[in-house]
Coordinates of C-alpha atoms in Angstrom, one line a residue:
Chain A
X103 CA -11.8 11.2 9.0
X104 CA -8.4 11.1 10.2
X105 CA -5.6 8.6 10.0
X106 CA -3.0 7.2 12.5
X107 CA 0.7 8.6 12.5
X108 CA 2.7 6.9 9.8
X109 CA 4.9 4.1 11.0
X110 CA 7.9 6.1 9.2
X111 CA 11.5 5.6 11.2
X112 CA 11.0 9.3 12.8
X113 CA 8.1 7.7 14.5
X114 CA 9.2 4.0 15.3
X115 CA 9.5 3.7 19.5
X116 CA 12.9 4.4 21.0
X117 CA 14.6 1.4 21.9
X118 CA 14.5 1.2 25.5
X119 CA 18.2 1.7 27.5
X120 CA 17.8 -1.5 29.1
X121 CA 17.7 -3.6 25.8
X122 CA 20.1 -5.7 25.0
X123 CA 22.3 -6.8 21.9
X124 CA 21.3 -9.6 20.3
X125 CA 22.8 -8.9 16.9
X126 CA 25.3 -6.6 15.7
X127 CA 26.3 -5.5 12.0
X128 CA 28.6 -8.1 11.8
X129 CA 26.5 -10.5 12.9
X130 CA 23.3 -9.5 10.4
X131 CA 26.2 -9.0 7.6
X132 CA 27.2 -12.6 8.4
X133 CA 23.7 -14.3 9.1
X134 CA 22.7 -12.4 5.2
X135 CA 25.8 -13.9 3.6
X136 CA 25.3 -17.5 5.3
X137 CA 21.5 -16.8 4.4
X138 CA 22.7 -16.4 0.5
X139 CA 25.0 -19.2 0.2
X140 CA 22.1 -21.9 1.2
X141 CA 19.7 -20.3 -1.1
X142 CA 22.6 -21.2 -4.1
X143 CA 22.8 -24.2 -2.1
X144 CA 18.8 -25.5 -2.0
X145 CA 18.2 -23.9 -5.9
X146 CA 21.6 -24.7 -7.0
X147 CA 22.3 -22.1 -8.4
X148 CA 20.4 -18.4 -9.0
X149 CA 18.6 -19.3 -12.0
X150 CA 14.7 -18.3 -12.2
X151 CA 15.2 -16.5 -8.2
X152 CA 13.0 -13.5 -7.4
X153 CA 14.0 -12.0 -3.8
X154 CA 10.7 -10.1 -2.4
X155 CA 11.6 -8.0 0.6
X156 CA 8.6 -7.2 2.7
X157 CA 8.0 -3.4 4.2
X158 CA 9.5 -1.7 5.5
X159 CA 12.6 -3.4 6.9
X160 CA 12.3 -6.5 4.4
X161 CA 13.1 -4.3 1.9
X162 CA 16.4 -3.7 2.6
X163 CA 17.2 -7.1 3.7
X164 CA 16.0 -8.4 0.2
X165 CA 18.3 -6.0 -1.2
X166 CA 21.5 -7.4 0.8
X167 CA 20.4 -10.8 0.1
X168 CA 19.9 -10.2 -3.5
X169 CA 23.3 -8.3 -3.5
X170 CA 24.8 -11.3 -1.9
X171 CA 23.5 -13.9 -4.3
X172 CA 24.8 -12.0 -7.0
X173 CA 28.2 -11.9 -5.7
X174 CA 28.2 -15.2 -5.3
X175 CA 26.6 -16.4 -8.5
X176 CA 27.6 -13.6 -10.6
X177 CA 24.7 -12.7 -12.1
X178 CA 22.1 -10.3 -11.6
X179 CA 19.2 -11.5 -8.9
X180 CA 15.6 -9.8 -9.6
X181 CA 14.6 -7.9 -6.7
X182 CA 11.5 -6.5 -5.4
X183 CA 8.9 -5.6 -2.5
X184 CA 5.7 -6.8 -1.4
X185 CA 3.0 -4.9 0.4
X186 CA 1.3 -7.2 2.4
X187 CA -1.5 -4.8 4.4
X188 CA -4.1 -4.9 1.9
X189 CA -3.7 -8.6 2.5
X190 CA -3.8 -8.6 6.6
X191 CA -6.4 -10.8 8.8
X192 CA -5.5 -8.1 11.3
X193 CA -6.9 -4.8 9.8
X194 CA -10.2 -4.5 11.6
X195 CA -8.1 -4.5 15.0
X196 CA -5.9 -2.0 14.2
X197 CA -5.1 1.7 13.1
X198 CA -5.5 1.7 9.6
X199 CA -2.1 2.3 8.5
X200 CA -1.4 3.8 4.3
X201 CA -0.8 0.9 2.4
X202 CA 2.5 0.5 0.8
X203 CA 4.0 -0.3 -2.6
X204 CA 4.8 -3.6 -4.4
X205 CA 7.4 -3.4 -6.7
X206 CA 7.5 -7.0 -8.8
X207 CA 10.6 -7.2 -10.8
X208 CA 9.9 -7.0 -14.7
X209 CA 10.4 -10.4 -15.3
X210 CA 7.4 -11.2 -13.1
X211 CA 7.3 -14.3 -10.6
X212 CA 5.7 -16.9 -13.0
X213 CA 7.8 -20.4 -12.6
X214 CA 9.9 -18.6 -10.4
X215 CA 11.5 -19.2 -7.5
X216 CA 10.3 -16.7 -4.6
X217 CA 12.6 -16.2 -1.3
X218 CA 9.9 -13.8 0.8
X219 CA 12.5 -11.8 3.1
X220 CA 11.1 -10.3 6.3
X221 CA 12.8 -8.9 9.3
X222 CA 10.9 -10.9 12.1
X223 CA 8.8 -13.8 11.9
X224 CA 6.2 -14.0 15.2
X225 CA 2.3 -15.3 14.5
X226 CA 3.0 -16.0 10.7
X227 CA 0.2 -13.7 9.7
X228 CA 2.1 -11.3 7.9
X229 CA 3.5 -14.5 6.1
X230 CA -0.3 -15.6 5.7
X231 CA -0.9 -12.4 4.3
X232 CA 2.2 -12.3 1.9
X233 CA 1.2 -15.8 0.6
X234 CA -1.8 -14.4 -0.1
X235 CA -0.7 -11.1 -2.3
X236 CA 1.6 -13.4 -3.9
X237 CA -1.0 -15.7 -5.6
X238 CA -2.7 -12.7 -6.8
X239 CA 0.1 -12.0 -8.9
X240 CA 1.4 -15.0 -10.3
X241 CA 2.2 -18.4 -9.7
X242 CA 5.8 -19.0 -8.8
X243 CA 7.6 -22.5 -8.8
X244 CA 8.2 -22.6 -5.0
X245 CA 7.7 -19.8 -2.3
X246 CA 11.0 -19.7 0.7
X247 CA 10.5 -17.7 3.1
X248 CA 13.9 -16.1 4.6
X249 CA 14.1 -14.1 7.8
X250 CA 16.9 -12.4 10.0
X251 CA 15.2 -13.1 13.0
X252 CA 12.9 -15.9 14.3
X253 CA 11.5 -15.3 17.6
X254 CA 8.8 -18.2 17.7
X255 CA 5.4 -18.1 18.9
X256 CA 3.5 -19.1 16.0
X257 CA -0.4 -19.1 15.2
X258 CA -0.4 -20.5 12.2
X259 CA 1.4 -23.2 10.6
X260 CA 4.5 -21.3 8.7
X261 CA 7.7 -21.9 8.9
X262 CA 11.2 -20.3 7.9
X263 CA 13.1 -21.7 5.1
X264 CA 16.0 -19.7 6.3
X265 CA 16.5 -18.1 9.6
X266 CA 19.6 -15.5 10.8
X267 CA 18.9 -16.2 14.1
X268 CA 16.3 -18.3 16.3
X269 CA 15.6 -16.2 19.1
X270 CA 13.7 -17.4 21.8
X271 CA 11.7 -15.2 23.5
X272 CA 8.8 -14.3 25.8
X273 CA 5.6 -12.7 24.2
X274 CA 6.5 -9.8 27.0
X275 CA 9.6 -8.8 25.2
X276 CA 10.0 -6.8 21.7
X277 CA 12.4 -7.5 19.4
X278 CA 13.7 -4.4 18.0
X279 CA 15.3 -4.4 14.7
X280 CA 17.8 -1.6 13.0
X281 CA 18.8 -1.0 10.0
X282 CA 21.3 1.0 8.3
X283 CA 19.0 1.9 4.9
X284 CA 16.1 2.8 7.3
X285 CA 17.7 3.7 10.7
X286 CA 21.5 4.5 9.9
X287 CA 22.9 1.9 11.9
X288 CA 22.8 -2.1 12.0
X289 CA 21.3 -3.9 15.1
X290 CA 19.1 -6.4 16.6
X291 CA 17.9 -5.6 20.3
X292 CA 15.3 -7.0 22.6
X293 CA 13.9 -5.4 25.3
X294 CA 11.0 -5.9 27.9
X295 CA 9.6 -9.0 29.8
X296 CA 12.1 -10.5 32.4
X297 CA 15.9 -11.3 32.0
X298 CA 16.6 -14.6 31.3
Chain B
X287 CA -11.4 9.0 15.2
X288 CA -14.7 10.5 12.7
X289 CA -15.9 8.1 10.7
X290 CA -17.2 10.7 7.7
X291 CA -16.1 12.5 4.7
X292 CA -18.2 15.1 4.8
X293 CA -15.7 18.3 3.3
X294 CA -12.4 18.4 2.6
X295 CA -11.6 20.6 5.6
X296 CA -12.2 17.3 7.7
X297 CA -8.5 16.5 6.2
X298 CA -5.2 17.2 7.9
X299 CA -2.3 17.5 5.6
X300 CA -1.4 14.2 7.3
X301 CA -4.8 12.4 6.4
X302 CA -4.1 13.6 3.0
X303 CA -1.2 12.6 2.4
X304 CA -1.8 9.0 3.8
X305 CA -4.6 8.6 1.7
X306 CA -2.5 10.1 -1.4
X307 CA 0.0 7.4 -0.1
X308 CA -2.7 4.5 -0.1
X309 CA -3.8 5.7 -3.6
X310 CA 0.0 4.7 -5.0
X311 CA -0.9 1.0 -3.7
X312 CA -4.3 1.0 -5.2
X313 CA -3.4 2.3 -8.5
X314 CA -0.8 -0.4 -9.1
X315 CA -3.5 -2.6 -8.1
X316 CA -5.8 -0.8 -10.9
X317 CA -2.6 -2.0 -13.3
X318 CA -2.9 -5.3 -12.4
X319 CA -4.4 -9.0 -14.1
X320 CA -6.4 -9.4 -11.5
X321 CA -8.2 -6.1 -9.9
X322 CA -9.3 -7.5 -6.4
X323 CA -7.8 -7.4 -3.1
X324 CA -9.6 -8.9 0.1
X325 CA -9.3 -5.9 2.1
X326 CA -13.1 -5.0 2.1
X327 CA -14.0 -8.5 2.6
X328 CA -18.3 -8.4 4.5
X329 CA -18.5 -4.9 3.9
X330 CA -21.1 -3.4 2.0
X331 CA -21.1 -0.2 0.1
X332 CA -24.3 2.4 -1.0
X333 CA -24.0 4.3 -3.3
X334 CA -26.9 6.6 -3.1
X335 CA -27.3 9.3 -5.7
X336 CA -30.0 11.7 -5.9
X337 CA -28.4 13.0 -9.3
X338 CA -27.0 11.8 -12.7
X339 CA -23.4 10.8 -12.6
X340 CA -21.0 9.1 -14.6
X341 CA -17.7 8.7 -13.4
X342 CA -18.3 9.2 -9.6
X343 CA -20.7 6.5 -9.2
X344 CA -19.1 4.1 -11.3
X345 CA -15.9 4.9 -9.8
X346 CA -17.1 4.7 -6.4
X347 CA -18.9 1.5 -7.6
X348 CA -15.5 0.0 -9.2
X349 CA -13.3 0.8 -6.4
X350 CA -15.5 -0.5 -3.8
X351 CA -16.1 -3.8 -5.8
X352 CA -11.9 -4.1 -6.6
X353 CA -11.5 -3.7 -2.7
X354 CA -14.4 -6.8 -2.2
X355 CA -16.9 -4.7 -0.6
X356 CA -20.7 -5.3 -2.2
X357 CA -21.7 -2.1 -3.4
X358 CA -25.2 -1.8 -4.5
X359 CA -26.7 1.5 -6.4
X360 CA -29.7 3.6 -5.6
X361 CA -30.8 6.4 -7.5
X362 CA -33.4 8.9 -6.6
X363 CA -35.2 7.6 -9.4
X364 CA -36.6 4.2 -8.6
X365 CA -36.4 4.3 -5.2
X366 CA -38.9 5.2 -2.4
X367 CA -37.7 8.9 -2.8
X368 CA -39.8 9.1 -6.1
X369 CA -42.8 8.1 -4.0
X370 CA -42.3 10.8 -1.8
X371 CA -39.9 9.3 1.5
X372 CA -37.8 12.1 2.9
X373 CA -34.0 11.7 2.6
X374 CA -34.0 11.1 6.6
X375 CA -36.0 8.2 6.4
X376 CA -34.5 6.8 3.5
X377 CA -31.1 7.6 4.8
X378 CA -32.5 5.6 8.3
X379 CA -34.3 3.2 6.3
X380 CA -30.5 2.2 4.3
X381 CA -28.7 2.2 7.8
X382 CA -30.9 -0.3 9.4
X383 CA -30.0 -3.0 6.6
X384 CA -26.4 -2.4 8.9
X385 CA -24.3 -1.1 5.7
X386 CA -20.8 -0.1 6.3
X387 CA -21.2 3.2 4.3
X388 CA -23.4 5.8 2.7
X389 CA -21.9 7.1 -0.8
X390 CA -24.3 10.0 -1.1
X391 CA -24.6 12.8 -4.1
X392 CA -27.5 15.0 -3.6
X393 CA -28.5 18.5 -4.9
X394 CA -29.1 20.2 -1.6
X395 CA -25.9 21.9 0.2
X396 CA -25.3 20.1 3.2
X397 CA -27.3 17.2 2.6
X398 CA -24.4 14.3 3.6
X399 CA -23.3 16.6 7.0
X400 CA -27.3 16.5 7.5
X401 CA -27.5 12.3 6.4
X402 CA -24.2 11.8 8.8
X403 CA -25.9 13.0 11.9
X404 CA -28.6 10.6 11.2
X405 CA -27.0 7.4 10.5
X406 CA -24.8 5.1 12.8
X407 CA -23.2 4.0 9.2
X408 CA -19.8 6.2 7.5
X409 CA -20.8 8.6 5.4
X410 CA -19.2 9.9 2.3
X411 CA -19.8 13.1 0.6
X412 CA -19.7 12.3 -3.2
X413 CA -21.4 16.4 -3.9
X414 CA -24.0 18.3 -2.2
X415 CA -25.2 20.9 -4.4
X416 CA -23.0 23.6 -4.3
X417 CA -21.1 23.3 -1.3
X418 CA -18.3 20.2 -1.5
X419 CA -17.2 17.5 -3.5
X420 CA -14.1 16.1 -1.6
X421 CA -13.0 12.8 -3.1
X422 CA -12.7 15.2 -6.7
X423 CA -10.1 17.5 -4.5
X424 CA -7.8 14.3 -3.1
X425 CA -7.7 12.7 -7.0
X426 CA -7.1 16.2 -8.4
X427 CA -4.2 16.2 -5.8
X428 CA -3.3 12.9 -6.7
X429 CA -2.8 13.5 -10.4
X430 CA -1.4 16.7 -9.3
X431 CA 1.2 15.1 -7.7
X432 CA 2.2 12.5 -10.0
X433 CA 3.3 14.3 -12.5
X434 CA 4.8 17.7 -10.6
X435 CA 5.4 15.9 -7.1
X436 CA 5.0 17.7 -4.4
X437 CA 2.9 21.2 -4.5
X438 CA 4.3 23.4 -2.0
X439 CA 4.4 26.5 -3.9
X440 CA 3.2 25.7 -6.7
X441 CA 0.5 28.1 -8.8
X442 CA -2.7 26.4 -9.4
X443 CA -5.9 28.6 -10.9
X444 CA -9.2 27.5 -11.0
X445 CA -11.2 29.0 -13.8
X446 CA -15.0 29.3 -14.5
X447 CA -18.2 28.8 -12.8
X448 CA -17.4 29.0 -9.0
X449 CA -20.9 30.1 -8.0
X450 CA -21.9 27.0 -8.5
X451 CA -19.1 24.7 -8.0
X452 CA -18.6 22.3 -5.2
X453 CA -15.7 21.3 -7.1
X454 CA -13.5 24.3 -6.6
X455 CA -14.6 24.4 -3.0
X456 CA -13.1 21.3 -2.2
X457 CA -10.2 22.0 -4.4
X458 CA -9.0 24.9 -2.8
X459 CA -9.3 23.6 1.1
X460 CA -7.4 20.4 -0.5
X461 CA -4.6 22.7 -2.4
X462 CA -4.1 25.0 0.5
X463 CA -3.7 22.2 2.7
X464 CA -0.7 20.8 0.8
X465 CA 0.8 24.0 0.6
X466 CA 0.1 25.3 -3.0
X467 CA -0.4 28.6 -4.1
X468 CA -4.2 29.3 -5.4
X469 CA -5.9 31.4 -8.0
X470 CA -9.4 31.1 -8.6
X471 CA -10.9 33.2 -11.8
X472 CA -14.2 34.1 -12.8
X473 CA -16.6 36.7 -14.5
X474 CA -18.2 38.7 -11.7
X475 CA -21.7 37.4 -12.3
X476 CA -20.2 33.5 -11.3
X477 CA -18.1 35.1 -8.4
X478 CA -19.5 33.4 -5.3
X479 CA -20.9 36.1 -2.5
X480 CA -18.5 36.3 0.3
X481 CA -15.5 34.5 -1.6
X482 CA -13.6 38.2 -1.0
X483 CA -14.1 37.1 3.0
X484 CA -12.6 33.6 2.5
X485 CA -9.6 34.3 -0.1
X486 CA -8.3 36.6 2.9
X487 CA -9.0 34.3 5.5
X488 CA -7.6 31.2 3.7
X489 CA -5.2 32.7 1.6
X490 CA -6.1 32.4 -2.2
X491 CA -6.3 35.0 -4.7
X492 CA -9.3 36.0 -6.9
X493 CA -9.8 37.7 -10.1
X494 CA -12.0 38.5 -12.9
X495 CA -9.4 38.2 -15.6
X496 CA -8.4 35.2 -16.7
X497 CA -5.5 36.8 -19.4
X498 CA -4.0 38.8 -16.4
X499 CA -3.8 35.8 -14.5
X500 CA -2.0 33.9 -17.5
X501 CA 0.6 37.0 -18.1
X502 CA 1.0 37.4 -14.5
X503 CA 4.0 38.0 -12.5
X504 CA 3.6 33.9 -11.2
X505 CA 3.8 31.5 -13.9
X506 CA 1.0 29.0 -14.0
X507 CA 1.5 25.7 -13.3
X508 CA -2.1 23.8 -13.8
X509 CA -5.0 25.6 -14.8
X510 CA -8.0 23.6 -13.5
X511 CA -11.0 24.0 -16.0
X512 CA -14.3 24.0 -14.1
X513 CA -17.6 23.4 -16.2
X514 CA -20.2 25.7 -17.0
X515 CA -23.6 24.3 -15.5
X516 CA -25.9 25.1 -17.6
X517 CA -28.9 22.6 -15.8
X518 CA -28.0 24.4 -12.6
X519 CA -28.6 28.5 -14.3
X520 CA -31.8 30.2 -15.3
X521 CA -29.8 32.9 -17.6
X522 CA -28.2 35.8 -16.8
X523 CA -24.6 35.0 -15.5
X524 CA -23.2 35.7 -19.2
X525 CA -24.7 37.3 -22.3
X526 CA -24.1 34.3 -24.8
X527 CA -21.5 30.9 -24.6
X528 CA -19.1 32.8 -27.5
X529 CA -18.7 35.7 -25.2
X530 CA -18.0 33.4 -22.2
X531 CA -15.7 31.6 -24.1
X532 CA -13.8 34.8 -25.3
X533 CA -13.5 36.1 -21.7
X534 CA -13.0 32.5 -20.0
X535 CA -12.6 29.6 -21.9
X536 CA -9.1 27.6 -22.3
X537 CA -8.4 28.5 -26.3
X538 CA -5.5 27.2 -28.2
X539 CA -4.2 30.7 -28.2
X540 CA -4.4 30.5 -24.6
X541 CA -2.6 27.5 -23.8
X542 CA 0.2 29.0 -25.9
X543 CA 0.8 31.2 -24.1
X544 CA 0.7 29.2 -20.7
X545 CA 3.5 26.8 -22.3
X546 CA 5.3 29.8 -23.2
X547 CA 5.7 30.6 -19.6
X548 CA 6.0 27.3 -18.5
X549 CA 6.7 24.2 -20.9
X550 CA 5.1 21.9 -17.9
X551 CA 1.6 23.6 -17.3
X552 CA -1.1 21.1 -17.1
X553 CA -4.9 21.4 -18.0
X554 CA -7.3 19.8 -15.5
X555 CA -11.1 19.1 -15.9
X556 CA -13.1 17.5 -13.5
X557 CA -15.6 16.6 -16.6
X558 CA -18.2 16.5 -17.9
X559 CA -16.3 18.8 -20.8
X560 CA -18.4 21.2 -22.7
X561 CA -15.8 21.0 -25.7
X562 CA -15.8 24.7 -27.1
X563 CA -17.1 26.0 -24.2
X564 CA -14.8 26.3 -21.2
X565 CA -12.2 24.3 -23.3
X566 CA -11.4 24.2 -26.7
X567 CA -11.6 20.4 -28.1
X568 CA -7.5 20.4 -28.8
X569 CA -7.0 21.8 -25.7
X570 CA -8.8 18.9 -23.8
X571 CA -6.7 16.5 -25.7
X572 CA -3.6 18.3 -25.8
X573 CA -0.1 16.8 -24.5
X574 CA -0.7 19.0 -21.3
X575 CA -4.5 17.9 -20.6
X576 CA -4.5 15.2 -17.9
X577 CA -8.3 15.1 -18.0
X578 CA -7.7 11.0 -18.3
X579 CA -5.8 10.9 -15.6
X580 CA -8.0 12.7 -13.3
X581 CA -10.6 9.5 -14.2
X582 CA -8.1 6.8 -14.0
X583 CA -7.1 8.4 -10.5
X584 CA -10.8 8.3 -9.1
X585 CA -11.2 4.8 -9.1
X586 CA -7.4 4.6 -6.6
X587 CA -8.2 7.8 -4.6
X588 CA -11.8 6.2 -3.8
X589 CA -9.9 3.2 -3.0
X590 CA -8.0 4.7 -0.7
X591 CA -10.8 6.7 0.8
X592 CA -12.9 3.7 1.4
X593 CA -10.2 2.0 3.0
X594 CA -8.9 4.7 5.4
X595 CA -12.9 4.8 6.4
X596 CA -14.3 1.1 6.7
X597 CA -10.7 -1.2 6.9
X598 CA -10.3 -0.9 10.6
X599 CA -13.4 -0.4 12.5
X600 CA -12.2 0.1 16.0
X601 CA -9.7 1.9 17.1
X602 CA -8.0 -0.9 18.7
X603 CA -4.1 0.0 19.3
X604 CA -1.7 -3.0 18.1
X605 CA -0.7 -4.6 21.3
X606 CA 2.8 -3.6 22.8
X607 CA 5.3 -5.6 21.2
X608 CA 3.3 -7.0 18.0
X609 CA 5.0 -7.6 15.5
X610 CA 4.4 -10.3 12.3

């Protein structure tokens, strides 16, 4: 038996030289912070939040979030991480890939409020999937679903609670994202399909 | 990509350590409320063992039922082999019911390479006779690793019967493959033929004394315990059990003097124990026996093992640009 590469950053594609900026570290800092403050708004407040980040680059994000929140709100906001894979309608059509961890805060998610955080949101499925793993470990109050970057084309009917940016794009193009915890730098780029 | 776990030398150090990896997920899904993910959804899982076991089958039975594969049991006993159906048709007779995979333990050497060749089905090795036993090297590993992280360098020393033992010939491709050091010990009678041969080609050491090896020059750092089989001897590999547990077995005094050297050994034992013969009863439940462990690792490792195998059946590549 053998298994496909790991999807670890040494082996993530290079980003083409022809893609472009779409977001820089200031702008992901400043969609995160903006992304915090209508969390506080819509729960008022940061009572009873768990923030799940989903791997590999959720993760981090969930951190920031979480770290932002509790900047804000001043106290401390449970976070976590949610493996999705075993969870996946997609498995049969692609390398298997090592399944991941999921790290549930001690306080668990019972009655809680969940914010999923995931880098990009595309078909949903991964969202599907998340939904999904979730159940199996509790029932929270309400599930929100936060992402840095929307870029549409959805199979299934999810939606983003919060969005850093809505990013249309062609199914052609890839939407590259970079982060400093994973990557050592911040960025969103898209490269591919035609220029528009 | 194969679709088989026939030995452990089928394993790259990458397929080990992504199925390692997997096992992390699947143990904290062994620690949860509810032990079921969908991931094995329509599969279906045989189990096909030609000899007694425990904690295989039922582990392989568990982890394919937490993963929501249907696993059914066979058992040489019970089945058309007891009126006389040869393993090839039975193996063909299983694979036409269009199963997913063949878990197969069977007292013949090379019967699951022989089974793989014959069956359109995955097949898993779960022990042939003496040869391998490859899912016991990966949650060895695994236990191995949780408590000393990685083994690069490390001194591990397999002790006892090793004529017989498909248990330390799995172990060592597995060990040597993530980069630990490797001692294997045994009385000259239970010395495989030709194991000079491969400790030179693959690198191990071998010895007949088991208190050299514990005063040695290279601290110890987990003695593996291997069992004496008595069902599979017709006398004559040692005098009497005392003597073999004077030269051999894992005494109190023994372990002593392991934790003298080095206050983190750890005693392995792939089980079934014979308690006062190749380990003394405190030593199997001493503070540096992780013979519980080993168990409560199965059930993940065969997890993993089952999904690396059976969760993505073609070999598909993600289309350019997918993402969730």
């Amino acid at each position: 038996m053998t298994c496909p590469e790991p999807t670890a950053p040494a082996t993530v594609p290079q980003i083409p030289p022809d893609a472009r900026d779409v977001m820089v570290a200031d702008d992901i800092s400043r969609a995160l912070r903006r992304i915090g403050h209508e969390i506080i708004e819509r729960n008022k407040g940061a009572a009873d939040l768990v923030v799940l980040g989903i791997p590999s680059r959720g993760v981090p994000l969930a951190e920031r979030l979480a770290a932002a929140i509790s900047q804000v709100e001043g106290i401390d906001v449970p976070v976590g991480q949610l493996d999705v894979t075993l969870y996946r309608d997609d498995l049969r059509r692609q390398p298997t890939r090592a399944a991941g961890r999921t790290d549930i805060p001690a306080g668990g998610i019972d009655d809680k409020v969940v914010v999923l955080v995931d880098d990009v949101l595309y078909s949903g499925r991964t969202i599907r999937a998340a939904l999904d793993a979730l159940a199996e470990l509790g029932r929270p109050r309400a599930v929100r679903l936060a992402v840095l970057v929307d870029r549409g084309h959805r199979e299934l009917p999810i939606r983003a609670d919060h969005v850093g940016k809505n990013l249309p794009t062609s199914r052609e193009e890839r939407v590259h994202v970079r982060l400093a915890e994973v990557d050592g730098a911040d960025a969103v780029r898209i490269s591919g399909g035609e220029r528009r | 990509m194969t679709r088989h776990l026939i030995s452990s030398a089928d394993l790259t150090r990458h397929d080990v350590e992504s199925i390692l990896a997997t096992a992390e997920s699947m143990h904290d899904v062994q620690r949860r409320e509810v032990k079921k993910v969908p991931t094995l959804r329509g599969r279906t899982v045989i189990n096909f063992f030609f000899e007694d076991s425990t904690r295989t089958r039922s582990s392989f039975e568990i982890a394919g039922k937490w993963m929501s594969a249907d696993t059914i049991n066979l058992s040489a006993k019970g089945s058309s082999t007891s009126k006389g159906e040869s393993l090839r048709d039975t193996a063909m007779t299983v694979d036409a019911m269009a199963v997913d995979a063949l878990v197969i333990r069977h007292n013949a050497s090379g019967a699951a390479r022989q089974v793989s060749q014959w069956v359109r089905c995955s097949v898993i090795n779960a022990g042939d006779g003496t040869h391998e036993h490859p899912t016991q090297a990966l949650l060895d590993a695994y236990t191995l690793r949780s408590r000393m992280g990685r083994l690069d360098g490390k001194h591990v020393v397999i002790v006892g019967d090793l004529t017989h033992s498909r248990v330390f010939r799995s172990n060592v491709i597995t060990l040597k493959t993530l980069g630990a050091r490797v001692t294997v010990v045994a009385p000259p009678t239970l010395m495989p033929a030709g194991v000079t041969a491969w400790s030179e080609t693959d690198g191990f050491a071998t010895s007949w004394d088991l208190d050299a090896v514990i005063d040695g020059d290279d601290a110890v750092d987990a003695m593996m315990m291997l069992r004496v089989q008595r069902e599979r001897m017709s006398g004559g590999y040692f005098p009497t059990a005392r003597e073999y547990t004077v030269g051999y077995g894992l005494t109190r005094e023994r372990l002593e003097r392991l934790v003298r050297r080095n206050p983190d050994v750890l005693v392995m034992h792939p089980g079934p124990m014979n308690r006062g013969l190749e380990i003394a009863a405190e030593v199997a439940d001493a503070p540096q026996s992780v013979v519980l462990d080993q168990v409560s690792a199965g059930v993940a490792v065969r997890m993993a093992v089952l999904y690396h195998l059976l969760a993505g059946e073609s070999a598909e590549q993600l289309p350019e640009g997918a993402q969730a």
